[in-house]
XYZ file of C-alpha atoms in Angstrom:
579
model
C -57.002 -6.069 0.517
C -54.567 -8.818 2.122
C -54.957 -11.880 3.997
C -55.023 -10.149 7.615
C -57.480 -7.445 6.426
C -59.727 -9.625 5.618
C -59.465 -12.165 8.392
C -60.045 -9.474 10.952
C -63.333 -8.196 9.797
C -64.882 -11.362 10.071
C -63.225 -11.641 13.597
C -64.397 -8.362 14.443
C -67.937 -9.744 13.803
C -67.343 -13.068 15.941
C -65.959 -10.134 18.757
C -68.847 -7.503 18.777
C -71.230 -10.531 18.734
C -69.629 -11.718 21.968
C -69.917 -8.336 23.576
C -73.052 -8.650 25.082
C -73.001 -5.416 27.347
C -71.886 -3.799 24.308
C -69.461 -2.468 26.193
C -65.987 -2.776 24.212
C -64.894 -5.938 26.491
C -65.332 -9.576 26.104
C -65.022 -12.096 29.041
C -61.562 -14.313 28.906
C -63.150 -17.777 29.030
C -65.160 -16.170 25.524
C -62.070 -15.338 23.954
C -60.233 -18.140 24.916
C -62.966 -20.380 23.132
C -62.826 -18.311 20.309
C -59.617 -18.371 19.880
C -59.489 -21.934 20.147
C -61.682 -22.361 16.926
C -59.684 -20.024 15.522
C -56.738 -22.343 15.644
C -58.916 -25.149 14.422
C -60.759 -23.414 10.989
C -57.214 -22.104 10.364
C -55.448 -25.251 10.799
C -52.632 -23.881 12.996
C -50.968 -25.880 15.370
C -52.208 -25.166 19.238
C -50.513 -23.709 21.112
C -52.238 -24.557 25.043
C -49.004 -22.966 27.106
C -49.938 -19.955 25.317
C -53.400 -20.248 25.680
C -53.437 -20.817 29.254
C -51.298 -18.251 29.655
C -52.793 -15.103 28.198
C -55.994 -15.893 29.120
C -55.377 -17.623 32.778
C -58.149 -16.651 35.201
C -57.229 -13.318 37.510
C -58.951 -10.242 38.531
C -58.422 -8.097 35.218
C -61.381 -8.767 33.991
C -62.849 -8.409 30.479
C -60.394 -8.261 27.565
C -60.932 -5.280 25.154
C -60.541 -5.364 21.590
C -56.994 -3.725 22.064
C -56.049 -5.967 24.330
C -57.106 -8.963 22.265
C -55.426 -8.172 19.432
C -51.510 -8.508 20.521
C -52.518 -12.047 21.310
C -54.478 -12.418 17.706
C -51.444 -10.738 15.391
C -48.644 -12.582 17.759
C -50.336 -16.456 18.453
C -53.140 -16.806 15.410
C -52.484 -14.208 12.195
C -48.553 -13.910 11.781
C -48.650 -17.775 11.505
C -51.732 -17.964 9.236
C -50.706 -19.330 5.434
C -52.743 -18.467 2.349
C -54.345 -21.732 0.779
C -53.552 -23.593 4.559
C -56.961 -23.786 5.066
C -60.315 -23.268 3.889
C -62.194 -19.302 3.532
C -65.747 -20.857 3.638
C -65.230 -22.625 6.874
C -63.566 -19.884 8.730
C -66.560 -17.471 7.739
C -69.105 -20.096 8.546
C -67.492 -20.021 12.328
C -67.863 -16.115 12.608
C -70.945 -15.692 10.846
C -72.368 -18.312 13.156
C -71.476 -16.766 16.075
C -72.649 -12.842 14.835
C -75.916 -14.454 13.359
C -77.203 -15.709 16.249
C -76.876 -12.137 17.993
C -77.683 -9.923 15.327
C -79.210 -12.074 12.565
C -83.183 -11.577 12.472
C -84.832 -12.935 9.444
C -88.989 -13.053 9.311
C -90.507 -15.409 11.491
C -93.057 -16.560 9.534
C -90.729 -17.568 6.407
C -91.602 -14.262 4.117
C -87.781 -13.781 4.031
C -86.422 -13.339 0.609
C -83.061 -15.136 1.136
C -82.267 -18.381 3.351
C -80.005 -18.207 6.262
C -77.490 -19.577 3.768
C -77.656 -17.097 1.269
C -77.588 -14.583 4.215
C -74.495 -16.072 5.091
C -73.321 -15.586 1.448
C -74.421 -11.894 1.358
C -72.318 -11.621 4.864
C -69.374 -12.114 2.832
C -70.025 -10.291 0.101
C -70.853 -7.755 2.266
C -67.186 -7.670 3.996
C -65.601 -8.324 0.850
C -67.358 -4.664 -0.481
C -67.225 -3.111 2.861
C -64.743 -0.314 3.856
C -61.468 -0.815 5.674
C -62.937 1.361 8.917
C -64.398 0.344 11.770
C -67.606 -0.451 12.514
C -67.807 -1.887 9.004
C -70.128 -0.354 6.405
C -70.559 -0.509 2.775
C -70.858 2.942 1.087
C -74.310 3.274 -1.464
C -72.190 2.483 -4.599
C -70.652 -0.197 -3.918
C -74.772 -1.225 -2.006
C -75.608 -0.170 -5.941
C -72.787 -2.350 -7.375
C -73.420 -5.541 -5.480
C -77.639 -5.250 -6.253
C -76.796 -4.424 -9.821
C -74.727 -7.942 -10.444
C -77.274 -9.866 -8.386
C -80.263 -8.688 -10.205
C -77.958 -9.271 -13.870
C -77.317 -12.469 -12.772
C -80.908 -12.783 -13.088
C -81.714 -11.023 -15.980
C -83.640 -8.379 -14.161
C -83.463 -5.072 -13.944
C -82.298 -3.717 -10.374
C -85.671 -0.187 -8.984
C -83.121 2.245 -8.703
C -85.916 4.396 -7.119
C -87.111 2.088 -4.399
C -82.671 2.025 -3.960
C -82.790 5.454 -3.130
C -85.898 5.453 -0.723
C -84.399 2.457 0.840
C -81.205 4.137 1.548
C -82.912 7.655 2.132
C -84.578 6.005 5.290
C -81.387 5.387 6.802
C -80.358 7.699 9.662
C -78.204 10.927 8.570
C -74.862 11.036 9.209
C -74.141 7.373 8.641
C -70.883 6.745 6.368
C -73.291 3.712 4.814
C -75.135 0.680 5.840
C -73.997 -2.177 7.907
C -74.341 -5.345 6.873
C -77.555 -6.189 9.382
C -79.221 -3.321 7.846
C -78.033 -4.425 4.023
C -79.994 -7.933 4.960
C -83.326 -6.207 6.375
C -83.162 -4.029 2.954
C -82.977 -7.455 0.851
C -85.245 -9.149 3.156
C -87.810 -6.260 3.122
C -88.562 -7.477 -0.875
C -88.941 -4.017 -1.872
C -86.058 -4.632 -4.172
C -86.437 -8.090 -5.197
C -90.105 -8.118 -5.499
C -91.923 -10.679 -7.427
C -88.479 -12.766 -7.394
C -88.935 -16.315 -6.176
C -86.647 -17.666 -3.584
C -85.053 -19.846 -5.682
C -83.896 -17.329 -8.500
C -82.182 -15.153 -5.507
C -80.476 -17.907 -3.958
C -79.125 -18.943 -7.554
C -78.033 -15.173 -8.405
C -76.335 -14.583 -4.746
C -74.664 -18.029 -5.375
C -73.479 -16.977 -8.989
C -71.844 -13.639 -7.312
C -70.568 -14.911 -4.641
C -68.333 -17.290 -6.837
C -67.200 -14.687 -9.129
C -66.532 -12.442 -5.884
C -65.387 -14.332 -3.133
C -64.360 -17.723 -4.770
C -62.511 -15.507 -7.898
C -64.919 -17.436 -10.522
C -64.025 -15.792 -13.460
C -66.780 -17.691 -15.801
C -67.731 -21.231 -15.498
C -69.921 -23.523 -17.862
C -69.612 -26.442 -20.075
C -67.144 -26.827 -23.059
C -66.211 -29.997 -24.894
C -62.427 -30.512 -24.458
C -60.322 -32.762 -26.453
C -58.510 -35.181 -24.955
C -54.335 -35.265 -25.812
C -53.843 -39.522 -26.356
C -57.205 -40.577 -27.409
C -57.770 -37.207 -28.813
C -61.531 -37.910 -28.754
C -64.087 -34.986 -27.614
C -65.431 -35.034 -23.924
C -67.846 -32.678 -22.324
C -66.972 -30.667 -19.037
C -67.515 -28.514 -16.634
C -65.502 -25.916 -16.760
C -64.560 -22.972 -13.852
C -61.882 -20.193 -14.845
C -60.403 -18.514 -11.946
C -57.039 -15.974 -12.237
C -54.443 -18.404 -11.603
C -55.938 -21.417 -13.593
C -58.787 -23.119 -15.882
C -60.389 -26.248 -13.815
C -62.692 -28.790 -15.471
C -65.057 -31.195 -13.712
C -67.243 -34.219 -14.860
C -69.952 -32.153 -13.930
C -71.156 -29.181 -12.403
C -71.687 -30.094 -8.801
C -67.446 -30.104 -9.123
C -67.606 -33.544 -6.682
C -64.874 -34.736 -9.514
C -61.922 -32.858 -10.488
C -60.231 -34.095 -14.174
C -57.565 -31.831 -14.651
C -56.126 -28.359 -14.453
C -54.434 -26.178 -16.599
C -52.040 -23.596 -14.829
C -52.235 -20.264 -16.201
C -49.567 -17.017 -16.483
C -48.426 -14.503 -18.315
C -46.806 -16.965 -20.904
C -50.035 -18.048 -22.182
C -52.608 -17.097 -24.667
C -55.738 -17.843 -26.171
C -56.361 -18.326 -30.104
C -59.783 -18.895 -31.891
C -59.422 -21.775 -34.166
C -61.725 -22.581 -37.635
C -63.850 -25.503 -37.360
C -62.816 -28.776 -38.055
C -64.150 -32.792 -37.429
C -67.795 -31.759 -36.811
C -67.003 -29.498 -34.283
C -67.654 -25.942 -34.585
C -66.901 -22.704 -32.239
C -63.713 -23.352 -31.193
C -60.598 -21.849 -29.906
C -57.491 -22.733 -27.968
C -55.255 -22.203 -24.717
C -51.866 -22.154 -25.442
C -49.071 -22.759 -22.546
C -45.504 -23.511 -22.038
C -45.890 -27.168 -22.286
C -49.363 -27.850 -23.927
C -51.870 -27.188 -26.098
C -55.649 -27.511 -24.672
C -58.327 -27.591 -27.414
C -62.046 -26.649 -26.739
C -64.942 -25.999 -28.312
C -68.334 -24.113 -27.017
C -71.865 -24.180 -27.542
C -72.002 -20.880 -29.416
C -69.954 -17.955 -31.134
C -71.316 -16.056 -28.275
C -70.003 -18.619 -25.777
C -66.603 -18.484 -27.508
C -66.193 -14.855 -27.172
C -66.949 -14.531 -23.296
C -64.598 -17.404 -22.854
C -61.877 -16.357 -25.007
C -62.375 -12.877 -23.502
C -62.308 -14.299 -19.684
C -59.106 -16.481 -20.416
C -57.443 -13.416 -22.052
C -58.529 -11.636 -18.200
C -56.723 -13.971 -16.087
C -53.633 -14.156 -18.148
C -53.780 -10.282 -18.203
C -54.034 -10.477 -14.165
C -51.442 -13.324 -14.111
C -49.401 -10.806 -16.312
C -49.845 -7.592 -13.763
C -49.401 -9.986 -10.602
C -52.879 -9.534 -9.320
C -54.232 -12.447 -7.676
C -58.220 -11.000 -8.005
C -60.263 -9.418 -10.669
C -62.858 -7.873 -7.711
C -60.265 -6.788 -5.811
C -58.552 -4.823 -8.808
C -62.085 -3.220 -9.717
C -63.001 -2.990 -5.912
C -59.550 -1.024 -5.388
C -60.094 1.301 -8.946
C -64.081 2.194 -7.898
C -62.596 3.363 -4.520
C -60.029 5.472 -6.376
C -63.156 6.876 -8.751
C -65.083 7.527 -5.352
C -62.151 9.688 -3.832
C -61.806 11.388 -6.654
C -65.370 12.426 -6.762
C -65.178 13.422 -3.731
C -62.341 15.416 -3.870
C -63.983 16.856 -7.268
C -66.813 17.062 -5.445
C -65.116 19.029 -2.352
C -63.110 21.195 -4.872
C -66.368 22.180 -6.460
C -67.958 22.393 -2.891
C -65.244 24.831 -1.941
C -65.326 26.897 -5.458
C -68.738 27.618 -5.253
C -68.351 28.727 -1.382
C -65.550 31.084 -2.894
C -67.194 32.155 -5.541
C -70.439 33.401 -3.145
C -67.503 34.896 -0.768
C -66.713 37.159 -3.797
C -70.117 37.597 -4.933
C -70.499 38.731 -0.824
C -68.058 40.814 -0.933
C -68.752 42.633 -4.479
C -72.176 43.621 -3.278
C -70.704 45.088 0.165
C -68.189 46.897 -1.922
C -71.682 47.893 -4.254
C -73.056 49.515 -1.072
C -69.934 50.667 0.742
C -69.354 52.300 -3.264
C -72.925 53.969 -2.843
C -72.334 55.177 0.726
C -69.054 56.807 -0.286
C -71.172 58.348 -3.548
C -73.485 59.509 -1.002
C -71.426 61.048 1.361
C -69.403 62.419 -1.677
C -72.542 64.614 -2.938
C -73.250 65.369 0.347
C -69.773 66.910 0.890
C -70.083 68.310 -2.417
C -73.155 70.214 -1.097
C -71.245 70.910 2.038
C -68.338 72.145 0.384
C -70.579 74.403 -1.974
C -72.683 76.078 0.821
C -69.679 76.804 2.217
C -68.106 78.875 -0.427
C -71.122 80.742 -0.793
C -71.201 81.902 2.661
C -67.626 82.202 2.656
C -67.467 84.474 -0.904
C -70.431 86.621 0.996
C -68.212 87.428 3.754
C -65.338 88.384 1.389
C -67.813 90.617 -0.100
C -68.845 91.924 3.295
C -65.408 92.861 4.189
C -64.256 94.038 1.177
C -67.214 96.906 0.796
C -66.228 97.424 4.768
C -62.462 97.692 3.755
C -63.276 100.232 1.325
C -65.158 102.558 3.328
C -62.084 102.191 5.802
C -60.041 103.473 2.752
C -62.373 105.819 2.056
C -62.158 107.511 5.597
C -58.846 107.143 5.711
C -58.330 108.966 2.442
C -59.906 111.631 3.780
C -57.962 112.048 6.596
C -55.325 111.802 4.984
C -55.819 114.997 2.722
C -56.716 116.676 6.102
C -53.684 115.911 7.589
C -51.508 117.014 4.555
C -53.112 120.626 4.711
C -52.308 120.937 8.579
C -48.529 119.090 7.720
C -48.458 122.547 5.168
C -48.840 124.986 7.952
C -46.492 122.965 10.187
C -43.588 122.886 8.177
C -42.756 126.780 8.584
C -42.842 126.342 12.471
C -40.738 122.975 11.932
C -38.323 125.220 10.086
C -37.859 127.501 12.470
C -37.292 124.908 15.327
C -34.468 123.399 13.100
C -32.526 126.527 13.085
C -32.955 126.259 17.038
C -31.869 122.928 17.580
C -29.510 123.734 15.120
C -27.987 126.450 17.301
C -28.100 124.223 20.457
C -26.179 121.297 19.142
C -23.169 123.406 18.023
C -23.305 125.046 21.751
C -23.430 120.720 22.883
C -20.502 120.429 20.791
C -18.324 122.849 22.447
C -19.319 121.466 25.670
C -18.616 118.194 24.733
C -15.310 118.853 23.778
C -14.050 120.640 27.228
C -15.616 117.642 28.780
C -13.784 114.989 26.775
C -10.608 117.387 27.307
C -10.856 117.066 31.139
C -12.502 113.055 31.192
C -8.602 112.148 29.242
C -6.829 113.972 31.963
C -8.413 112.461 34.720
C -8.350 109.207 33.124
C -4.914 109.645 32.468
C -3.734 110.002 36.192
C -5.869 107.503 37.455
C -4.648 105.233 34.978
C -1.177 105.369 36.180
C -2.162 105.472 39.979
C -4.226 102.201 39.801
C -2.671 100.347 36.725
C -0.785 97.966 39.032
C -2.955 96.953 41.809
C -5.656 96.082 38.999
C -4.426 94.307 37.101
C -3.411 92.277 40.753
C -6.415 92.152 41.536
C -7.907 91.734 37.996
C -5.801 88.627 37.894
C -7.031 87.086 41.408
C -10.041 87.855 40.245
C -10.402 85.999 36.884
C -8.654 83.031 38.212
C -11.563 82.697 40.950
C -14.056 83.348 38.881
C -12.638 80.298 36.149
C -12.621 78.327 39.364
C -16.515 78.873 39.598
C -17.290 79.186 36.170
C -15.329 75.423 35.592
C -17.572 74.557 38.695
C -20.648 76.199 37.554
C -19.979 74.420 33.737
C -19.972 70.593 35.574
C -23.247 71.669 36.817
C -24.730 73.199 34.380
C -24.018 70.211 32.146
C -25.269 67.728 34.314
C -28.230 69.813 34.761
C -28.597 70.635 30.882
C -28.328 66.311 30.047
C -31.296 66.058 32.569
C -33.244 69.150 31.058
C -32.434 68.056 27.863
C -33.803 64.556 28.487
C -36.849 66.331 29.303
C -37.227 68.778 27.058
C -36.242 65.592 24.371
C -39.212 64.036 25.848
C -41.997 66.787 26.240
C -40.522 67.843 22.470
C -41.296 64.709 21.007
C -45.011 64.593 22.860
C -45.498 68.299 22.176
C -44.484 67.321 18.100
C -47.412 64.607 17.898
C -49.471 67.425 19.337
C -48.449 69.800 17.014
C -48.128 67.643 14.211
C -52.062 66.524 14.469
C -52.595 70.288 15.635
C -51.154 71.419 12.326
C -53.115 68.726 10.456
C -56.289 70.531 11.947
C -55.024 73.835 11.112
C -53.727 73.320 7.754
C -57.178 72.920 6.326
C -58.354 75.836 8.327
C -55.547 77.798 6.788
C -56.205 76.697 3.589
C -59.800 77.507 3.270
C -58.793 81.310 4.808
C -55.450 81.976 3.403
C -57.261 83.838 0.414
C -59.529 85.574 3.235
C -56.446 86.212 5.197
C -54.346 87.748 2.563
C -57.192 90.515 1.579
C -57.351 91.460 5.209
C -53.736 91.772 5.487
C -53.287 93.604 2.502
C -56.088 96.352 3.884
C -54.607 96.425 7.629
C -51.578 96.850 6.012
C -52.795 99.850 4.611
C -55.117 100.746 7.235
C -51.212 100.720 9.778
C -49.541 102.433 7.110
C -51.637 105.274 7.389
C -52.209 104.766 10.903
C -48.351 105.024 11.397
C -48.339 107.705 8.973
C -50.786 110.590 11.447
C -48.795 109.273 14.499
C -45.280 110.510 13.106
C -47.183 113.735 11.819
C -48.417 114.293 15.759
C -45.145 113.356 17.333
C -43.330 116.243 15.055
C -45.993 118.670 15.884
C -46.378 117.864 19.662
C -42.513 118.747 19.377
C -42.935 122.259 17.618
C -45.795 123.305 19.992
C -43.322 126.097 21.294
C -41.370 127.561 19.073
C -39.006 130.810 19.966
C -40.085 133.984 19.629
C -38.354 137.034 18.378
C -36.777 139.668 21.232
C -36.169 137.155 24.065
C -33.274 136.286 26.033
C -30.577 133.487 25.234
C -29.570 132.063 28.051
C -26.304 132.652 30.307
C -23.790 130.432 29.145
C -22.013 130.012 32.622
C -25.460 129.212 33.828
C -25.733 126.171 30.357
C -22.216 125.171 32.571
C -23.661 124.812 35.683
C -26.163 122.067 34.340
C -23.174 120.071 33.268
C -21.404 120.072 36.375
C -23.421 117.331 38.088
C -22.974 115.130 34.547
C -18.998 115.868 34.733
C -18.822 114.690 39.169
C -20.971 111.305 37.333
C -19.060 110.396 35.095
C -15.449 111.573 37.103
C -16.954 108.915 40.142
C -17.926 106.176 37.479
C -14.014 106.344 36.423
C -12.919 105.773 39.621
């Protein structure tokens, strides 16, 4: 989190707490005191013209937060310099401001922290908070902060009265803001049986190793390079170097030594009465020290060997390193979290789905043994009806037999008068033939003297007449094709709608003929029969009806002239059908 990130929240505070109306918008003269301490606690040069100028009295009205901030990231922030002035004081001016507004501690003096160690836990709080607007600090890193404080001392932090704290808090809330984080502390449900005193030394303790980058402080005897005699100090270890004071109120700085990635720490064997000690090694010196304790040693060699990692990896803050890796950790629980959200909803989709398969599986089982039943029923009604007309089809052939042997003793006794009408007919069509002949004889004559008489003039008129009709049949062809693209644009139309009908038509009929075609072919076979038969007594009665008068012996043949006769009118016919 940089510079400007963490300047704003605290001016976002100092802004919300001038909103009165809560309304988003803060008055100009407001903002243009504000901004006016800002200048001061940041120890930038003023700038009035400017001043005056952005915020000169008109009828806009209010300033939003939007509007604001051109004039904060142009006039106050992109001239701000890191180390320029000092954190504490520029927090002091904001908390001071959002206190007053939003800050209610007990009355009657039951509050767990002072209004200075509220101020502290203010900090903390932003430090720890998300970068989102309004600011709010998730439950971990609530967890994280309680967990140092009550370490630092040497308790052990309810986690159960954590949770029913943070339970109580309304649903839907990202996490708590920072008034709410105070009223938790302040309630004493956490911190219960904890004087004042022990609080205010543990949120002290944090907030150096938090805000002020206090890696470890604490007393060490250091030896001194000329008089190389052994002096005891207070020490404070931040990243970027190792400070020692006279003592610990720090009212007297002795010396510094600069720390980077150069650098190193060594444990060294004791020597001249003094045990526990170890070294810092840099470019241009060696720093001897020695500590109260192994245990003392080791967090101090171990806190040295920190920084110079940090100076090493150019990060300028442990808590902001660990601040920036616990927010990775969160995302990716939540995105575990979401992934596992989301596998489980997929995984009762399926299970969803499998069971409506289950029952769509029975329904289909269902429906399949009750087509099976169907489908059973029936072929029993339809093999009865096969048998039905299959004992009905034999009686048919039965009868029919019968008749049949009838018919073949009356076709006996039929024959000899058939016989007898051959010779008859056989006599009458040699007596055609003659007659045919004299006809044909007198047809060629005719035909040839007409043929000469008209050959000429019809084949004139033959020829007129073939060219007029090509004329109209050429005619009649245009037409008829124009008229046969229309039609056939038609039919092409009612064909393909009459196809779909036939074509679902045929679908409907194709199990019909399927299920009858066996039926069908039986009854076929016996109608065939049945017509064969049938066809058989017809033929039989024709030739009979024909023989029903046959000649009989002694009577006249008659007169041939008078046989002529009949076949003059056919001879004029066919003589006027020439011409």
């Amino acid at each position: 989190m940089d510079l400007r990130a963490e300047l704003l929240k605290s001016i976002w505070y100092a802004f919300t707490a001038l909103d009165v109306e809560k309304s988003g918008k803060v008055s100009k003269s407001q903002l243009k005191v504000l901004s006016h301490n800002l200048y001061t606690v940041l120890c930038i040069p003023h700038d009035p013209v400017a001043l005056e100028e952005h915020f000169r009295d008109d009828d806009d009205g209010p300033v939003s937060s939007q509007g604001y901030m051109p004039y904060l990231n142009k006039y106050i922030l992109d001239k701000v310099e890191e180390g320029a002035f000092i954190k504490e004081n520029f927090d002091e001016l904001c908390w001071t401001l959002t206190a007053k507004k939003n800050y209610k501690p007990d009355r009657n003096g039951n509050s767990v922290v002072s209004h200075q160690d509220a101020f502290k836990l203010w900090c903390l709080f932003n430090f720890l908070s998300e970068d989102k607007y309004p600011l709010v600090m998730v439950p971990d890193e609530v967890e994280y902060l309680l967990k140092k404080i009550c370490t630092a001392m040497n308790v052990e932090l309810n986690s159960c009265e954590l949770e029913d704290c943070l339970s109580q808090e309304p649903q839907g809330q990202a996490g708590l803001t920072v008034w709410q984080f105070l009223d938790m502390v302040n309630s004493g449900r956490l911190l219960r049986g904890i004087e004042q005193e022990a609080v205010s030394m543990a949120v002290e303790e944090v907030y150096q190793e938090v805000i002020e980058d206090v890696l470890k402080q604490g007393y060490l005897w250091k030896r001194g390079q000329l008089r190389r005699n052994w002096s005891e100090r207070w020490f404070m270890l931040k990243p970027s170097a190792l400070s020692y004071y006279m003592s610990e109120e720090r009212k007297e700085k002795k010396g510094s030594i600069a720390l980077d990635k150069h650098c190193c720490v060594e444990v060294l064997p004791d020597r001249d009465g003094k045990r526990c000690m170890f070294c810092v090694k840099t470019s241009s010196r060696t720093y001897e020290m020695s500590a109260s304790d192994t245990r003392q040693r080791q967090e101090w060699t171990l806190a040295i060997q920190t920084a110079i990692r940090l100076q090493a990896e150019g990060k300028k803050s442990l808590h902001k390193d660990l601040k920036q890796k616990r927010r990775e950790q969160r995302e990716q629980r939540e995105q575990r979290k979401a992934a596992k959200e989301e596998e489980t909803q997929r995984l009762k989709q399926l299970q969803e789905e499998k069971e409506r398969k289950l029952q769509e599986l029975e329904l289909l089982k269902e429906a399949q043994r009750q087509a099976e039943i169907l489908l059973q029923e029936e072929e029993q009604r339809r093999r009865q009806q096969h048998e039905e007309m299959q004992r009905t089809l034999e009686i048919q052939l039965q009868e029919a037999e019968q008749a049949r042997a009838s018919m073949q003793a009356e076709m006996v006794l039929k024959e000899a008068e058939a016989e007898r009408q051959r010779k008859r007919i056989l006599e009458l069509e040699a007596m055609q033939e003659r007659l045919q002949e004299a006809l044909q004889l007198e047809v060629k004559a005719r035909q040839d003297e007409e043929a000469v008489r008209y050959a000429q003039a019809r084949l004139l008129a033959e020829e007129e007449e073939k060219l007029k009709q090509l004329m109209k049949l050429k005619e009649e062809q245009e037409e008829y094709i124009i008229k046969t693209q229309r039609e056939k644009q038609v039919l092409k139309q009612e064909m393909e709608n009459k196809e779909k009908c036939l074509e679902e038509a045929q679908k409907q009929l194709e199990e019909v003929r399927v299920n009858r075609q066996r039926v069908d072919q039986d009854v076929m076979a016996a109608q065939r029969k049945l017509r064969q038969a049938s066809t058989n007594v017809k033929h039989w009665n024709v030739q009979m009806n024909r023989l029903m008068h046959p000649i009989g012996p002694g009577e006249k043949r008659p007169n041939v002239s008078g046989v002529f006769a009949g076949y003059q009118p056919l001879l004029s016919r066919r003589d006027s059908s020439l011409k």
